Short mmCIF file of C-alpha atoms in Angstrom, two decimals:
data_model
loop_
_atom_site.label_atom_id
_atom_site.label_comp_id
_atom_site.label_asym_id
_atom_site.label_seq_id
_atom_site.Cartn_x
_atom_site.Cartn_y
_atom_site.Cartn_z
CA MET A 1 -31.97 19.35 26.16
CA ASN A 2 -31.53 21.30 29.05
CA VAL A 3 -34.75 23.19 29.24
CA ALA A 4 -37.45 23.80 32.37
CA LYS A 5 -40.57 21.95 32.04
CA GLY A 6 -41.49 21.58 28.72
CA VAL A 7 -41.02 24.88 27.47
CA ALA A 8 -37.87 26.30 25.85
CA VAL A 9 -39.48 29.75 25.23
CA GLU A 10 -41.26 32.06 26.74
CA VAL A 11 -42.82 35.44 25.71
CA THR A 12 -45.08 37.05 28.38
CA GLY A 13 -46.41 40.74 26.97
CA LEU A 14 -43.67 41.73 24.94
CA THR A 15 -43.92 45.14 24.17
CA LYS A 16 -41.16 47.22 21.82
CA VAL A 17 -41.08 50.82 20.80
CA PHE A 18 -38.94 52.27 19.08
CA GLY A 19 -38.28 55.98 19.00
CA GLU A 20 -40.62 58.62 20.41
CA GLY A 21 -43.37 61.67 18.83
CA ASP A 22 -43.67 61.92 16.26
CA THR A 23 -41.16 59.05 15.07
CA ARG A 24 -42.71 56.27 17.94
CA VAL A 25 -43.57 52.75 16.80
CA GLU A 26 -44.86 50.04 18.18
CA ALA A 27 -42.82 47.06 16.67
CA LEU A 28 -44.53 44.70 19.13
CA ARG A 29 -47.83 44.70 20.86
CA GLY A 30 -48.05 42.28 23.90
CA ILE A 31 -47.03 38.97 22.67
CA ASP A 32 -47.70 35.81 24.00
CA LEU A 33 -46.29 33.46 22.82
CA VAL A 34 -45.02 29.14 24.32
CA VAL A 35 -42.63 27.11 22.53
CA ALA A 36 -42.34 23.56 23.73
CA PRO A 37 -38.61 21.36 23.50
CA GLY A 38 -38.34 19.95 20.10
CA GLU A 39 -40.89 22.26 18.42
CA PHE A 40 -40.17 24.49 14.71
CA VAL A 41 -42.29 26.98 14.83
CA ALA A 42 -42.45 29.67 12.03
CA VAL A 43 -43.62 33.21 11.99
CA MET A 44 -44.95 34.76 9.17
CA GLY A 45 -45.96 38.28 8.35
CA ALA A 46 -45.84 41.30 6.45
CA SER A 47 -43.24 43.88 6.44
CA GLY A 48 -43.36 45.67 9.45
CA SER A 49 -45.92 43.08 10.72
CA GLY A 50 -42.93 42.67 14.23
CA LYS A 51 -41.32 39.59 13.26
CA SER A 52 -37.74 40.51 13.25
CA THR A 53 -38.19 42.71 16.10
CA LEU A 54 -39.63 39.16 17.86
CA LEU A 55 -37.12 37.05 16.75
CA HIS A 56 -33.85 39.67 18.17
CA THR A 57 -35.63 40.50 21.47
CA ILE A 58 -36.27 36.24 21.34
CA GLY A 59 -32.36 36.13 20.93
CA ALA A 60 -31.82 38.85 23.30
CA LEU A 61 -30.00 41.11 20.92
CA GLU A 62 -32.71 43.75 22.03
CA PRO A 63 -34.33 44.40 24.70
CA PRO A 64 -38.15 44.23 25.50
CA THR A 65 -39.89 47.84 25.85
CA LYS A 66 -42.05 45.92 28.17
CA GLY A 67 -42.86 42.04 28.97
CA ASP A 68 -40.77 39.20 29.76
CA VAL A 69 -38.79 36.21 27.54
CA ARG A 70 -37.38 33.31 29.13
CA ILE A 71 -35.20 30.59 27.40
CA GLY A 72 -35.30 27.53 28.93
CA GLY A 73 -36.51 29.05 32.68
CA ARG A 74 -34.47 31.84 32.51
CA SER A 75 -35.86 35.21 32.41
CA LEU A 76 -33.76 37.23 30.09
CA GLY A 77 -35.16 40.37 32.41
CA THR A 78 -33.42 38.97 35.55
CA LEU A 79 -29.71 39.26 33.69
CA ASP A 80 -27.07 41.52 33.08
CA ASP A 81 -25.46 42.43 29.80
CA ASP A 82 -22.09 40.01 30.62
CA ALA A 83 -24.86 37.45 31.28
CA LEU A 84 -26.95 37.85 28.10
CA THR A 85 -23.53 38.20 25.67
CA VAL A 86 -22.73 34.00 27.88
CA LEU A 87 -26.79 33.11 27.05
CA ARG A 88 -26.27 34.20 23.13
CA ARG A 89 -22.92 32.82 22.57
CA ARG A 90 -23.67 29.54 24.46
CA GLN A 91 -27.84 28.60 24.61
CA ILE A 92 -28.62 30.70 21.02
CA GLY A 93 -28.09 29.78 17.93
CA PHE A 94 -28.50 32.06 14.94
CA VAL A 95 -29.08 32.34 11.57
CA PHE A 96 -29.93 34.99 8.89
CA GLN A 97 -31.07 35.43 5.77
CA ALA A 98 -27.49 36.69 4.63
CA PHE A 99 -25.00 33.65 6.58
CA ASN A 100 -23.05 36.34 8.39
CA LEU A 101 -20.06 33.89 7.73
CA VAL A 102 -16.40 36.16 8.01
CA GLN A 103 -14.78 35.56 4.19
CA VAL A 104 -11.43 35.42 6.24
CA LEU A 105 -11.77 32.00 7.78
CA THR A 106 -12.73 28.44 6.54
CA ALA A 107 -15.79 26.88 6.44
CA GLU A 108 -14.52 24.73 9.85
CA GLU A 109 -12.88 27.61 11.12
CA ASN A 110 -16.32 29.32 11.08
CA VAL A 111 -18.03 26.92 13.20
CA ALA A 112 -15.38 26.76 15.31
CA LEU A 113 -15.77 30.41 16.08
CA PRO A 114 -18.68 30.87 18.71
CA LEU A 115 -16.47 28.09 20.47
CA VAL A 116 -13.26 29.85 20.54
CA ILE A 117 -14.98 33.14 21.69
CA ASP A 118 -16.04 30.90 24.19
CA GLY A 119 -12.37 30.02 25.21
CA LEU A 120 -12.57 26.19 24.71
CA PRO A 121 -9.32 25.17 23.29
CA GLU A 122 -8.64 25.34 19.52
CA ARG A 123 -8.60 21.65 18.90
CA GLU A 124 -11.60 20.58 20.86
CA ALA A 125 -13.62 23.48 19.06
CA ASN A 126 -12.38 22.39 15.38
CA ALA A 127 -13.46 18.89 17.02
CA ARG A 128 -16.63 19.78 17.39
CA ALA A 129 -16.65 22.05 14.02
CA ALA A 130 -16.08 19.15 11.95
CA GLU A 131 -19.12 17.70 13.97
CA ALA A 132 -21.45 20.42 13.28
CA LEU A 133 -20.30 20.27 9.47
CA ALA A 134 -20.54 16.05 9.20
CA LEU A 135 -24.04 17.01 10.31
CA VAL A 136 -25.24 19.57 7.54
CA SER A 137 -23.29 17.35 5.11
CA LEU A 138 -20.34 19.79 4.11
CA THR A 139 -17.30 17.61 5.38
CA PRO A 140 -15.68 17.86 2.15
CA ARG A 141 -16.05 21.42 2.26
CA ARG A 142 -14.17 22.07 5.68
CA ALA A 143 -10.89 24.06 4.75
CA HIS A 144 -13.24 26.14 1.44
CA LEU A 145 -13.42 29.91 2.05
CA PRO A 146 -17.31 31.24 1.93
CA GLY A 147 -16.39 32.60 -1.61
CA GLU A 148 -15.29 29.54 -2.52
CA LEU A 149 -19.13 27.85 -1.24
CA SER A 150 -22.30 28.52 -2.75
CA GLY A 151 -25.24 30.46 -0.96
CA GLY A 152 -26.60 26.91 0.06
CA GLU A 153 -23.36 25.75 0.75
CA GLN A 154 -22.39 29.07 3.05
CA GLN A 155 -26.42 28.79 4.80
CA ARG A 156 -25.76 25.36 5.76
CA VAL A 157 -22.07 26.70 7.19
CA ALA A 158 -23.96 29.11 9.07
CA ILE A 159 -26.24 26.70 10.21
CA ALA A 160 -23.41 24.27 11.63
CA ARG A 161 -22.11 27.44 13.50
CA ALA A 162 -25.44 27.81 14.88
CA LEU A 163 -25.46 24.54 16.30
CA VAL A 164 -21.98 23.79 17.49
CA THR A 165 -22.44 25.54 21.04
CA ASN A 166 -25.33 22.70 21.48
CA PRO A 167 -27.97 25.26 21.68
CA VAL A 168 -31.01 25.58 23.68
CA LEU A 169 -32.46 27.27 20.99
CA LEU A 170 -31.97 28.13 16.83
CA LEU A 171 -33.45 31.41 16.16
CA VAL A 172 -33.47 31.89 12.39
CA ASP A 173 -34.21 34.76 10.18
CA GLU A 174 -35.36 33.98 6.15
CA PRO A 175 -33.03 31.28 6.15
CA THR A 176 -33.71 31.10 1.92
CA GLY A 177 -34.16 34.72 1.22
CA ASN A 178 -30.58 34.87 -0.54
CA LEU A 179 -30.99 31.00 -2.14
CA ASP A 180 -32.68 29.91 -5.27
CA SER A 181 -35.01 27.28 -4.87
CA ARG A 182 -33.20 23.79 -5.44
CA ALA A 183 -30.47 25.06 -3.05
CA GLY A 184 -33.65 26.65 -0.41
CA GLU A 185 -35.28 23.57 -0.88
CA MET A 186 -32.16 21.68 1.24
CA VAL A 187 -31.46 23.77 3.79
CA MET A 188 -35.39 23.49 4.99
CA ALA A 189 -34.86 19.52 4.80
CA LEU A 190 -31.99 20.36 7.03
CA LEU A 191 -33.69 22.41 9.01
CA ARG A 192 -36.43 19.84 9.43
CA SER A 193 -34.34 17.55 9.78
CA LEU A 194 -33.04 18.80 12.97
CA ALA A 195 -35.79 19.65 14.02
CA ASP A 196 -37.01 15.88 13.89
CA GLU A 197 -33.81 14.15 14.45
CA GLN A 198 -31.95 15.68 16.62
CA ASP A 199 -34.85 17.27 18.80
CA HIS A 200 -33.81 21.14 18.16
CA THR A 201 -36.40 24.09 18.76
CA ILE A 202 -36.72 26.46 16.26
CA VAL A 203 -38.21 29.80 15.51
CA MET A 204 -38.15 30.57 11.76
CA VAL A 205 -39.19 34.35 10.88
CA THR A 206 -40.02 34.03 6.94
CA HIS A 207 -42.26 35.45 4.44
CA ASP A 208 -42.42 32.35 2.62
CA ALA A 209 -45.49 30.26 2.57
CA GLY A 210 -43.45 27.46 1.13
CA ASP A 211 -40.83 27.59 3.96
CA ALA A 212 -43.24 28.47 6.69
CA ALA A 213 -45.34 25.25 5.60
CA MET A 214 -41.90 23.23 6.51
CA ALA A 215 -42.91 23.98 10.68
CA ASP A 216 -44.98 22.34 12.79
CA ARG A 217 -46.75 25.78 13.91
CA LEU A 218 -47.52 28.28 12.53
CA VAL A 219 -47.78 32.13 14.07
CA ARG A 220 -48.89 34.93 12.09
CA LEU A 221 -48.13 38.35 13.17
CA ARG A 222 -49.53 41.96 11.70
CA ASP A 223 -49.52 45.23 13.73
CA GLY A 224 -47.57 44.02 16.49
CA ILE A 225 -49.97 41.27 17.43
CA VAL A 226 -50.45 37.47 17.31
CA LEU A 227 -53.22 37.11 14.75
CA ASP A 228 -53.53 33.40 14.20
CA ASP A 229 -51.49 30.89 15.75
CA GLN A 230 -52.08 27.29 13.86
CA THR A 231 -50.63 24.10 14.96
CA LEU A 232 -50.08 22.36 11.43
CA PRO A 233 -51.55 18.43 11.88
CA ARG A 234 -48.92 15.24 11.31
CA GLY A 235 -48.60 14.82 7.27
CA ARG A 236 -49.41 12.26 5.20
CA ALA A 237 -47.51 9.76 2.67
CA ALA A 238 -46.56 10.96 -0.75
CA ALA A 239 -47.57 8.03 -2.46
CA GLU A 240 -51.52 8.57 -0.30
CA LEU A 241 -51.48 12.24 -1.89
CA LEU A 242 -50.22 11.64 -5.05
CA SER A 243 -53.21 8.98 -5.49
CA GLU A 244 -56.11 11.26 -3.94
CA ASP A 245 -59.08 11.52 -5.68
CA PRO A 246 -59.06 15.07 -7.60
CA SER A 247 -62.78 15.40 -6.38
CA MET B 1 -56.77 14.90 -19.65
CA SER B 2 -56.39 12.31 -22.76
CA ILE B 3 -56.72 9.01 -21.54
CA ARG B 4 -56.39 7.56 -25.59
CA HIS B 5 -52.92 9.71 -25.96
CA ALA B 6 -51.99 7.91 -22.85
CA ILE B 7 -52.74 4.47 -23.87
CA LEU B 8 -50.84 5.16 -27.12
CA GLY B 9 -47.71 7.04 -25.09
CA LEU B 10 -47.73 3.74 -23.05
CA LEU B 11 -47.43 1.42 -26.71
CA ALA B 12 -44.72 3.27 -27.61
CA ASN B 13 -42.38 1.09 -26.96
CA GLY B 14 -44.02 -1.84 -27.76
CA PRO B 15 -46.77 -4.36 -27.97
CA ARG B 16 -48.75 -4.93 -24.06
CA HIS B 17 -52.06 -5.87 -23.25
CA GLY B 18 -54.83 -4.82 -21.75
CA TYR B 19 -54.36 -5.64 -18.23
CA ASP B 20 -50.78 -4.35 -18.02
CA LEU B 21 -51.77 -1.01 -19.55
CA ARG B 22 -54.19 -0.66 -16.80
CA ALA B 23 -51.61 -1.62 -13.93
CA THR B 24 -49.18 0.92 -15.95
CA TYR B 25 -51.23 3.72 -15.97
CA GLN B 26 -52.28 3.71 -12.36
CA ASP B 27 -49.56 2.73 -10.40
CA ASP B 28 -46.51 4.38 -12.11
CA LEU B 29 -48.48 7.18 -14.82
CA VAL B 30 -51.68 9.03 -13.07
CA ARG B 31 -51.89 7.49 -9.70
CA ALA B 32 -54.91 10.01 -9.22
CA GLY B 33 -57.07 8.29 -11.24
CA LYS B 34 -58.27 5.02 -11.59
CA LEU B 35 -58.96 3.24 -14.19
CA ASN B 36 -61.10 0.23 -14.81
CA ILE B 37 -60.54 -2.66 -17.38
CA GLY B 38 -63.87 -1.45 -18.84
CA GLN B 39 -62.84 1.77 -19.18
CA VAL B 40 -58.96 0.43 -21.26
CA TYR B 41 -61.34 -2.18 -23.85
CA THR B 42 -63.60 0.75 -24.40
CA THR B 43 -60.71 2.91 -25.79
CA LEU B 44 -58.92 0.55 -27.12
CA ASP B 45 -62.14 -0.77 -29.63
CA ARG B 46 -62.14 3.16 -30.63
CA LEU B 47 -58.12 3.37 -30.97
CA GLU B 48 -58.34 0.13 -33.45
CA ARG B 49 -61.48 1.96 -34.97
CA ASP B 50 -59.46 4.97 -35.48
CA GLY B 51 -57.02 2.62 -37.10
CA PHE B 52 -54.74 3.92 -33.77
CA VAL B 53 -53.49 0.47 -32.63
CA GLU B 54 -53.83 -3.65 -34.00
CA HIS B 55 -53.98 -6.27 -32.04
CA GLU B 56 -53.35 -9.95 -32.56
CA ARG B 57 -54.40 -12.86 -30.01
CA VAL B 58 -51.85 -14.08 -28.31
CA VAL B 59 -51.51 -17.70 -26.15
CA GLY B 60 -50.41 -16.95 -22.53
CA ALA B 61 -48.58 -18.81 -19.52
CA GLU B 62 -52.17 -19.62 -18.60
CA GLY B 63 -53.21 -21.26 -21.80
CA ARG B 64 -55.67 -17.92 -22.31
CA ASP B 65 -56.38 -16.23 -25.50
CA LYS B 66 -54.80 -12.82 -24.13
CA LYS B 67 -55.35 -9.83 -27.04
CA VAL B 68 -51.85 -7.95 -27.21
CA TYR B 69 -52.26 -3.92 -28.75
CA ALA B 70 -49.35 -2.68 -30.81
CA LEU B 71 -49.29 0.89 -31.97
CA THR B 72 -49.76 1.53 -35.40
CA ALA B 73 -48.02 3.84 -37.81
CA HIS B 74 -51.56 6.16 -38.04
CA GLY B 75 -51.16 5.81 -34.37
CA ARG B 76 -47.18 6.53 -34.09
CA ALA B 77 -48.83 9.87 -35.73
CA GLU B 78 -51.64 10.47 -33.63
CA LEU B 79 -49.07 10.05 -30.94
CA ASP B 80 -46.36 12.81 -32.00
CA ARG B 81 -48.97 15.16 -33.23
CA TRP B 82 -50.05 14.93 -29.34
CA ILE B 83 -47.01 15.13 -27.63
CA ALA B 84 -46.31 18.86 -30.18
CA GLY B 85 -49.55 20.56 -29.43
CA PRO B 86 -49.82 22.48 -26.70
CA SER B 87 -52.59 21.18 -24.20
CA PRO B 88 -55.99 23.17 -23.58
CA MET B 89 -55.55 25.45 -20.46
CA PRO B 90 -58.52 25.34 -18.54
CA LEU B 91 -59.21 28.20 -16.13
CA ASP B 92 -60.89 26.32 -13.79
CA LEU B 93 -62.91 29.39 -12.34
CA ARG B 94 -65.84 27.08 -10.69
CA ASN B 95 -63.90 27.33 -7.36
CA GLU B 96 -65.80 26.39 -4.39
CA VAL B 97 -63.87 28.93 -1.77
CA PHE B 98 -65.15 31.93 -4.54
CA LEU B 99 -68.23 31.06 -4.51
CA LYS B 100 -68.68 30.96 -0.35
CA ILE B 101 -66.84 34.91 -0.52
CA ALA B 102 -69.29 35.82 -2.82
CA ILE B 103 -72.49 34.11 -1.50
CA ALA B 104 -70.94 36.13 1.65
CA ARG B 105 -70.88 39.49 0.81
CA ARG B 106 -74.02 39.02 -0.34
CA ILE B 107 -75.89 38.09 3.47
CA GLU B 108 -75.85 40.41 6.00
CA GLY B 109 -74.36 39.35 9.16
CA VAL B 110 -71.34 36.75 7.63
CA ASP B 111 -68.13 38.41 7.36
CA PRO B 112 -66.04 37.74 3.76
CA GLN B 113 -63.06 38.42 5.47
CA ASP B 114 -64.21 34.91 8.64
CA VAL B 115 -64.52 32.92 5.21
CA ILE B 116 -60.91 34.14 3.79
CA GLU B 117 -59.08 33.63 7.44
CA ARG B 118 -60.53 29.93 7.67
CA GLU B 119 -59.74 29.37 3.75
CA ARG B 120 -56.46 30.46 4.81
CA ARG B 121 -55.94 27.97 7.79
CA ALA B 122 -57.10 25.03 5.84
CA CYS B 123 -54.98 25.82 2.85
CA PHE B 124 -51.76 26.18 4.72
CA GLU B 125 -52.45 23.41 6.35
CA ARG B 126 -52.83 21.66 3.29
CA LEU B 127 -49.37 23.44 2.42
CA HIS B 128 -48.13 22.26 5.32
CA GLU B 129 -49.39 18.32 4.57
CA VAL B 130 -47.40 19.05 0.60
CA THR B 131 -44.73 20.40 1.65
CA GLN B 132 -43.58 17.35 4.39
CA ALA B 133 -44.44 15.42 1.59
CA ARG B 134 -42.39 16.88 -1.15
CA ALA B 135 -39.67 16.89 1.08
CA ARG B 136 -39.35 13.00 1.90
CA ALA B 137 -39.80 12.41 -1.20
CA GLN B 138 -36.79 14.12 -2.20
CA GLY B 139 -34.66 12.63 -4.42
CA VAL B 140 -36.69 8.89 -4.55
CA ALA B 141 -38.70 9.49 -7.57
CA VAL B 142 -38.33 12.48 -10.07
CA GLU B 143 -41.45 12.20 -11.56
CA ASP B 144 -43.24 12.13 -7.35
CA GLU B 145 -41.28 15.25 -6.84
CA LEU B 146 -42.44 16.98 -9.85
CA LEU B 147 -46.44 16.52 -9.51
CA LEU B 148 -45.29 17.51 -5.53
CA ASP B 149 -44.23 20.76 -6.86
CA LEU B 150 -46.83 21.64 -8.77
CA ALA B 151 -49.24 20.99 -5.95
CA VAL B 152 -47.13 22.86 -3.94
CA LEU B 153 -46.73 25.90 -5.96
CA ARG B 154 -50.96 25.45 -6.46
CA LEU B 155 -51.28 25.92 -2.71
CA LYS B 156 -48.68 29.04 -2.69
CA ALA B 157 -50.44 30.65 -5.07
CA PHE B 158 -54.13 30.10 -3.82
CA LEU B 159 -52.81 31.25 -0.43
CA LYS B 160 -51.98 34.52 -2.07
CA TRP B 161 -54.60 34.72 -3.82
CA LEU B 162 -56.81 34.49 -0.53
CA ASP B 163 -53.92 37.92 0.56
CA HIS B 164 -55.41 39.48 -2.65
CA CYS B 165 -59.19 38.89 -2.00
CA GLU B 166 -58.79 40.65 2.25
CA GLU B 167 -56.66 43.74 0.55
CA LYS B 168 -59.37 43.74 -2.06
CA LEU B 169 -62.47 43.27 0.26
CA SER B 170 -61.39 45.40 3.57
#
């Protein structure tokens, strides 16, 4: 991982205001947040709490009104539009609730797309896409179009696409929102294993407590501020829980 | 939970002796419920008295006498009746968190919202613990998965209830 001083993401005094006058909304009101490399952080909050805005601002999809975001030690505020585009493409992997795959491209072409756009030769891009698809156990589906895949498979393709550039940070927005419970479980198990085995840094927004419980840390937002920041203890084995005394 | 019927169920596929029943019960069937051998034999005696099981003495490999128990037709009918009938659904409303919230409301200077907040953190920690274990148990043993699913869903429901309490009392 190419991150400075044990910090993957550092958010300082982040404020985001939409509109003005009567339509003025303070979506974020001075958020401070530090995410260590390899950490898996869940952000929860009711709709309107600012959780999606926080994710978009960290991902340089929205500029902050005040405050700063540093990714891998670099302040987003110091970067011009071109540099931000390159940062989004190379350093950040996005996973959205709605998958956002290109319907006319195969799974492998979808995964290769960020590399192709970045100017990598097609052969190399495809080879790396194939590796990323193997990581999400979708090699047999590489030549399928998104419409030929289940929702869970499409989300795994989207995760492979987010991973293919080997980003510093994965930003994940409601990853199981469009999935049935079984497919949702598989996607969450995949994210967990990316944190455990590949040391990926993940910030995930969710309204589902069960999904959030897969993370190492829970940040709860309310009305644009951090209400609670809870580091979760290392788990025990299933056998131990199953034989726990009920009293 | 009915230990009687669990024992009848464990005898449905053939005769077994007491130690064997105990081992299967607590290592396989109900891991959260320890059963001592005295309980097993007391239960078997009662089942025999009611005509649900019968025993015969068999000389074991080490030369000692063992009682081997078998299900009778009457016992099988009782087992089928139990399986076919609905279980009681206890509401289990003697809840300690509720008690803390209710007491907090009655004491000046104690904020029930603080109680709710601390309980939410604790409940979430627990959900985290069970969810992680559940993910690791995936595909290993389906019955373990089902029990951990039950625990996950209960904890999620409890978290929702805490949110609900917060809203109602604010």
